[in-house]
Coordinates of C-alpha atoms in Angstrom, one line a residue:
X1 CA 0.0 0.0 0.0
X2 CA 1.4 3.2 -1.1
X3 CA 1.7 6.4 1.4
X4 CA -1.0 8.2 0.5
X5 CA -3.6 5.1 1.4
X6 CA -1.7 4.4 4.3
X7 CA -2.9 7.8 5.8
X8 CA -6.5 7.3 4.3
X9 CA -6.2 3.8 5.9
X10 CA -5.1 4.8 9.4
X11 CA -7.0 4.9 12.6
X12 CA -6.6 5.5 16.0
X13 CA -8.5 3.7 19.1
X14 CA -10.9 0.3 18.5
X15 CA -14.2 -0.8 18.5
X16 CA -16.4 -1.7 15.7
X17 CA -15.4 1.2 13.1
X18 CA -11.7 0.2 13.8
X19 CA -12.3 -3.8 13.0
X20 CA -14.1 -2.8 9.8
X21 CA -11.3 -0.5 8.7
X22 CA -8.8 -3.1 9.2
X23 CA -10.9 -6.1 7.3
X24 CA -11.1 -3.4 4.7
X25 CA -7.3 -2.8 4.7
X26 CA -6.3 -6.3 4.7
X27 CA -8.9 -7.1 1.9
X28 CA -7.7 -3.9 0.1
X29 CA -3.5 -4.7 -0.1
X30 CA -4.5 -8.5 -1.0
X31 CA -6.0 -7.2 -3.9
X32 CA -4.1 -3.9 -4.5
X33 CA -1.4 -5.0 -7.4
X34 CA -4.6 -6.7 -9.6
X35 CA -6.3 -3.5 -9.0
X36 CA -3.4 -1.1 -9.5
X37 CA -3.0 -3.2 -13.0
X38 CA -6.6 -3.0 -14.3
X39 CA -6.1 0.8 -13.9
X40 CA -2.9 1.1 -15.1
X41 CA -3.9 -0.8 -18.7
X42 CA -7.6 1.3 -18.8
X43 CA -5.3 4.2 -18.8
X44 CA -1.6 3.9 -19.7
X45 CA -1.1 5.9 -16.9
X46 CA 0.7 4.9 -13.6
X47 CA 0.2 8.2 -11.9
X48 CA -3.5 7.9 -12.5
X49 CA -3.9 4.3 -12.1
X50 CA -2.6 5.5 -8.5
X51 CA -5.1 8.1 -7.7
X52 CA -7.7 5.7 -9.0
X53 CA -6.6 3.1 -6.1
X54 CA -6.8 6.4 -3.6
X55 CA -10.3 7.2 -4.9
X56 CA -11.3 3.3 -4.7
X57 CA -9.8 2.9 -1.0
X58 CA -12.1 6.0 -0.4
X59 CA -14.8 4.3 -1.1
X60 CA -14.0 0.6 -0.2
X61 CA -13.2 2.3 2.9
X62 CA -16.7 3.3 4.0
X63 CA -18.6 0.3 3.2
X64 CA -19.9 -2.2 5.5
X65 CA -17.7 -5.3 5.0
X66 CA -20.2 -7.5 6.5
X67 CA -22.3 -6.9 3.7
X68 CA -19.5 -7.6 0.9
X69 CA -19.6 -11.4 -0.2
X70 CA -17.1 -11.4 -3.1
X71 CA -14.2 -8.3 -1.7
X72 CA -11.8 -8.8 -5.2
X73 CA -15.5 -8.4 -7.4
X74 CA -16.4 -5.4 -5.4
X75 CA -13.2 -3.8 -5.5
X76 CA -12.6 -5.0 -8.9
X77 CA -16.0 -3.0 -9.9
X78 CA -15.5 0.0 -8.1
X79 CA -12.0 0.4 -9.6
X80 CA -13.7 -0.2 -12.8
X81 CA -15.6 2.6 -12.6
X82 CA -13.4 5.0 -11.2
X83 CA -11.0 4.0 -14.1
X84 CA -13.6 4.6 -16.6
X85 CA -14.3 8.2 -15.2
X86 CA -10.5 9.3 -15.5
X87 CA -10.2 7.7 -18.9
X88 CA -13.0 10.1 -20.2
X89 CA -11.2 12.9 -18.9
X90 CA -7.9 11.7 -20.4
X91 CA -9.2 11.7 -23.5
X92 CA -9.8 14.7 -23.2
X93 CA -6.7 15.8 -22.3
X94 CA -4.7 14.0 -24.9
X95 CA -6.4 16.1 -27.6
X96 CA -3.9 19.3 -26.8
X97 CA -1.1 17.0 -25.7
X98 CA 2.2 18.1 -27.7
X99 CA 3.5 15.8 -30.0
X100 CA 2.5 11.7 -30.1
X101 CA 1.5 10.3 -26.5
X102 CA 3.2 7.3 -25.3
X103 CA 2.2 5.3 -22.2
X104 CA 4.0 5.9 -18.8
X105 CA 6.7 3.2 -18.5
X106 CA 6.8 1.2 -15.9
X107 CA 10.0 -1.2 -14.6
X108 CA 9.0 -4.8 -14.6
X109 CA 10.1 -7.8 -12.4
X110 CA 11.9 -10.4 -14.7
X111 CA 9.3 -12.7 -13.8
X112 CA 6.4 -10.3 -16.2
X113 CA 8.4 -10.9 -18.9
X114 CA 7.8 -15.2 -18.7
X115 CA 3.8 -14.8 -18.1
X116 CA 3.5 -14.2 -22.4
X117 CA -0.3 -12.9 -22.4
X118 CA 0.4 -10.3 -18.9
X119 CA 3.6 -9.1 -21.1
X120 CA 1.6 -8.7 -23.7
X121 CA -1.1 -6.9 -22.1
X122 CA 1.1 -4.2 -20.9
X123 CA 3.2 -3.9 -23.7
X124 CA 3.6 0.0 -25.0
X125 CA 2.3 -1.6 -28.3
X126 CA -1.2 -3.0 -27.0
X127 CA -1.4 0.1 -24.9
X128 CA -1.0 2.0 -28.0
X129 CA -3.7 -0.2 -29.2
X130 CA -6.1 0.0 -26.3
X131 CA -6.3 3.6 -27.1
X132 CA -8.5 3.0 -30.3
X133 CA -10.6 1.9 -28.2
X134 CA -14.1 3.7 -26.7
X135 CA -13.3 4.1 -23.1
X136 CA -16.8 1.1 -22.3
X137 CA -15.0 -0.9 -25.1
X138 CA -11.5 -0.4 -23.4
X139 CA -12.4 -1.7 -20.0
X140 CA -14.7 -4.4 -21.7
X141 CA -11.4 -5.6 -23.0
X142 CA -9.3 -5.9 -20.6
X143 CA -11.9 -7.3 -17.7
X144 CA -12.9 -10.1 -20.3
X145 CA -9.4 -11.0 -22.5
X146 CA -7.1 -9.5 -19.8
X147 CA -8.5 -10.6 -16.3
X148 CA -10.7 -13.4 -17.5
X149 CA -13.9 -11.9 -15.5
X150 CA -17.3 -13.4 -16.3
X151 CA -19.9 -11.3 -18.4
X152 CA -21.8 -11.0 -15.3
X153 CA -19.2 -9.6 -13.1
X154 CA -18.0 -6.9 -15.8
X155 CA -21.7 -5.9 -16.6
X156 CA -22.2 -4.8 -13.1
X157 CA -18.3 -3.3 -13.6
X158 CA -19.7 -0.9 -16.6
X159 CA -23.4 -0.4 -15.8
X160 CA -24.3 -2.5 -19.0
X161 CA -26.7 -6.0 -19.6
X162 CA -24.7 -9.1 -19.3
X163 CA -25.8 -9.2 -23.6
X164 CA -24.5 -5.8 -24.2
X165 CA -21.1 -6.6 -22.7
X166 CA -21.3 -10.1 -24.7
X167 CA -21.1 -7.9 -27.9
X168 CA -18.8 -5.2 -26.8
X169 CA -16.6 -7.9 -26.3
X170 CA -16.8 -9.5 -29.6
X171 CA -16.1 -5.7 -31.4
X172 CA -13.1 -5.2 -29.0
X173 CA -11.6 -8.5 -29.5
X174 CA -11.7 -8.4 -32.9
X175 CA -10.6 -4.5 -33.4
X176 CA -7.6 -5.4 -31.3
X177 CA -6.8 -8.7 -33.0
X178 CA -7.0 -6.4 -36.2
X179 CA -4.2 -3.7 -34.8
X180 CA -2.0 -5.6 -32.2
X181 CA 1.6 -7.2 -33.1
X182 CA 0.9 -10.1 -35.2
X183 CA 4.5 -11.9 -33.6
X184 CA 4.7 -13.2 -30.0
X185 CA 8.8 -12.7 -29.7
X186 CA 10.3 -15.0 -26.6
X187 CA 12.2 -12.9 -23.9
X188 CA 15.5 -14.7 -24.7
X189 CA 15.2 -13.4 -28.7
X190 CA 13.7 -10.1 -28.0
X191 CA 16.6 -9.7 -25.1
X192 CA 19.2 -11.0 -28.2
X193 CA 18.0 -8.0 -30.6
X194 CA 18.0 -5.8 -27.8
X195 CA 21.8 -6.6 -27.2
X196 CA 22.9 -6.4 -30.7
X197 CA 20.6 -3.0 -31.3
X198 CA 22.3 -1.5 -28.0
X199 CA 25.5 -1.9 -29.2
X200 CA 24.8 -0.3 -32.6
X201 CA 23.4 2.6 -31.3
X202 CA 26.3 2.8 -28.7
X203 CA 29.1 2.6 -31.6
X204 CA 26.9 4.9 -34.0
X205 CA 27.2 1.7 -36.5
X206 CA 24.9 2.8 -39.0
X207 CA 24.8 -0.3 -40.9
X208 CA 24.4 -2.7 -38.0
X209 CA 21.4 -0.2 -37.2
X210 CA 19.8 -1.2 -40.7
X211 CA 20.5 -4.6 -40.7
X212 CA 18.1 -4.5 -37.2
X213 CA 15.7 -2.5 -38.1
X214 CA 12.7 -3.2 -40.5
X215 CA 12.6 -1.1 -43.7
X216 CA 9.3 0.4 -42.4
X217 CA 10.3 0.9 -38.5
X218 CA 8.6 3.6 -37.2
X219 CA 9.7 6.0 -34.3
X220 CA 7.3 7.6 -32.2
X221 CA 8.5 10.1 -29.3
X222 CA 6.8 11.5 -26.1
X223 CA 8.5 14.9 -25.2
X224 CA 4.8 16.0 -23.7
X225 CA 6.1 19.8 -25.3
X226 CA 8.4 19.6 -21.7
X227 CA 11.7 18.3 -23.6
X228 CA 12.9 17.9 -27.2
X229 CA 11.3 15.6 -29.2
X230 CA 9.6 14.9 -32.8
X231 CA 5.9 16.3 -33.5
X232 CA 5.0 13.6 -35.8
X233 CA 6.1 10.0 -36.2
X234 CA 9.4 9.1 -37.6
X235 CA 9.2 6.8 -40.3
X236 CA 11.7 5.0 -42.4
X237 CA 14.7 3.0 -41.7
X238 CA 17.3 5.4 -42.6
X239 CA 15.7 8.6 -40.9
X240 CA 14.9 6.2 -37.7
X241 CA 18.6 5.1 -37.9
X242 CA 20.0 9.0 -38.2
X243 CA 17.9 9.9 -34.9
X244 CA 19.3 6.6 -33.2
X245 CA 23.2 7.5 -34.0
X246 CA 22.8 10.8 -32.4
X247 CA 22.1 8.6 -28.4
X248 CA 25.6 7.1 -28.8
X249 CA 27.3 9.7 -26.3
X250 CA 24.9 8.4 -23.9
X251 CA 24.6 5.6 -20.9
X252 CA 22.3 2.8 -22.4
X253 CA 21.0 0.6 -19.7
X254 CA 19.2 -2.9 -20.2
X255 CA 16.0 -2.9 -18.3
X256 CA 12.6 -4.9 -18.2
X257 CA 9.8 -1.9 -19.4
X258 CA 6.2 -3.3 -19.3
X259 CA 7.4 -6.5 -19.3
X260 CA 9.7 -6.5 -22.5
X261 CA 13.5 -5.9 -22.4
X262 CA 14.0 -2.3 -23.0
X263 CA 17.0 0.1 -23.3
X264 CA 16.9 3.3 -20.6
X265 CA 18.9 6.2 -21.7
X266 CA 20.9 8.7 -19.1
X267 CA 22.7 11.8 -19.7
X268 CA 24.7 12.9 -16.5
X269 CA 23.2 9.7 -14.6
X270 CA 19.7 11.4 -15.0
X271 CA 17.3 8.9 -17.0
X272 CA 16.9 11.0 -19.7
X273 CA 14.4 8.4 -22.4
X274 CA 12.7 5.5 -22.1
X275 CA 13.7 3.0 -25.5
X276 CA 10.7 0.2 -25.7
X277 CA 10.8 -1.9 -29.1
X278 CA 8.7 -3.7 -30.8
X279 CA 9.7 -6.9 -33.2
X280 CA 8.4 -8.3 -36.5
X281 CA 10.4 -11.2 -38.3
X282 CA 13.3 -10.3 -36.2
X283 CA 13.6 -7.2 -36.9
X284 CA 12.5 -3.7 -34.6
X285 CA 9.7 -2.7 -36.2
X286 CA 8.1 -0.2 -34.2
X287 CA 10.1 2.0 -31.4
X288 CA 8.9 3.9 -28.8
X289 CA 10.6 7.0 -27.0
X290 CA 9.7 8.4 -23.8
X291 CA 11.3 11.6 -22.7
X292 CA 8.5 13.2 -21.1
X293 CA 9.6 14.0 -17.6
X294 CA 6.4 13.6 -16.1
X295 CA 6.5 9.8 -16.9
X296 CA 9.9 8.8 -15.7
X297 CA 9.5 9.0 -12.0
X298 CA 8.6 5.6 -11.4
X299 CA 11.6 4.1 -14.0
X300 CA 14.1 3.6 -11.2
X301 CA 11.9 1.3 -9.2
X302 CA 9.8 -1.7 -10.2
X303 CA 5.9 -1.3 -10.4
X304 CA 4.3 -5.1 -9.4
X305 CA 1.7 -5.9 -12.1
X306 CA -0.3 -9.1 -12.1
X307 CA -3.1 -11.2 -13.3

């Protein structure tokens, strides 16, 4: 449990409201990572997914636990729809955001990386993905393909019939299967590319950078308008390639981001860009640049996401 729901979570003396506030507590930290990940993928946001889990202990907080028979449903449902409310006014936001919009990068326990369909699910590409998405359609999603929850128990989640949620889910599932990565890469291969693409960026090794890259690669970067960075996507192998040579002077660091071997960037021991990839018949097809400031606070410790 983070600080801030520590303090919401305290309280002093005992008797009846003190018992109920620590069977909420208890119920609330067993559950907290699953929660804190349904946010985090509704939004793309770790920052928000966190006040989400605030405005959900808020609530969990005040209700009778006597009268809660399934605790992960409830919270489950109530961080649904706190989710659901921020993601509206995301959108929102994101229309005046400078430049392309990445998700907030998170540092991932070795471990994410071996669970394939978690990996997958907070990958920066499906993320990306997600974001075609209506914000109902989103949450449909990832409650059904994600978490595995029963049509029932999302219904209730989105304030929608058990048969509207049915089709939801069929559109999502197939709008996604139309738009995600069409390759499931093994950590040990993507970490191999990852190696070999370090290096050529590191040595300014133009060549070895096109013989990684796919002829189509395209590079999108998240300055936020805070920091440097291109306003439109950069496309191509030997434009991607010019931008790469010009990290070399750099520390490149191997890291697990969202669950898939990434590359963090420092300047002056400062994390300075986030380098996600994503592969295609071995090659980097897609890459991913995060240099807004506002996302890289959580990059030097590791966020616990789970099914």
């Amino acid at each position: 449990m983070d600080e801030h729901t520590e303090r919401a979570a305290g309280v002093s003396g005992s008797g009846p409201r003190a018992a109920r506030t620590d069977a909420a507590t208890e119920a609330f930290v067993a559950h907290r990572n699953l929660l804190f990940t349904i946010a985090y993928e509704m939004l793309g946001s770790a920052a928000d997914a966190e006040d989400v889990l605030q405005e959900t202990w808020l609530r969990w907080a005040d209700i009778d636990q006597a009268t809660v028979r399934e605790p992960r449903a409830f919270l489950v449902r109530i961080t649904t729809r706190q989710a659901l409310t921020r993601l509206r006014t995301l959108r929102r936001r994101k229309e005046s955001y400078v430049g392309p919009w990445l998700p907030e990068p998170l540092l991932t326990a070795p471990d994410v990386a071996e669970d394939i369909e978690l990996a997958d699910s907070v990958s920066m590409a499906m993320l990306l993905v997600l974001e075609t998405l209506s914000p109902t359609e989103r949450a449909v999603f990832v409650l059904r393909e994600v978490f595995d929850l029963g049509y029932e128990e999302i219904a209730q989640a989105v304030d929608k019939s058990a048969a509207a949620v049915r089709q939801i889910a069929h559109r999502s599932r197939a709008h996604v299967a139309a738009r995600r990565p069409r390759e499931v890469v093994s950590p040990a291969r993507a970490r191999g590319v990852l190696q070999a693409f370090q290096q050529a960026v590191a040595t300014g090794d133009l060549q070895r950078l096109l013989d990684l890259i796919a002829p189509d690669v395209v590079l999108l970067t998240d300055g936020g308008g805070v920091v440097r960075a291109a306003l439109e996507p950069v496309v191509g192998a030997h434009r991607v390639a010019d931008v790469l040579r010009r990290i070399g002077a750099a520390s490149l660091q191997p890291a697990e981001v969202n669950g898939h071997p990434a590359l963090i960037v420092r300047t002056g021991g400062a994390v300075d860009t986030v380098l996600a990839v994503r592969l295609e018949g071995g090659l980097i097809a897609g890459l991913y640049a995060v240099r807004n400031p506002e996302k890289l606070s959580r990059i030097d410790r590791e966020t616990a996401v789970t099914r």
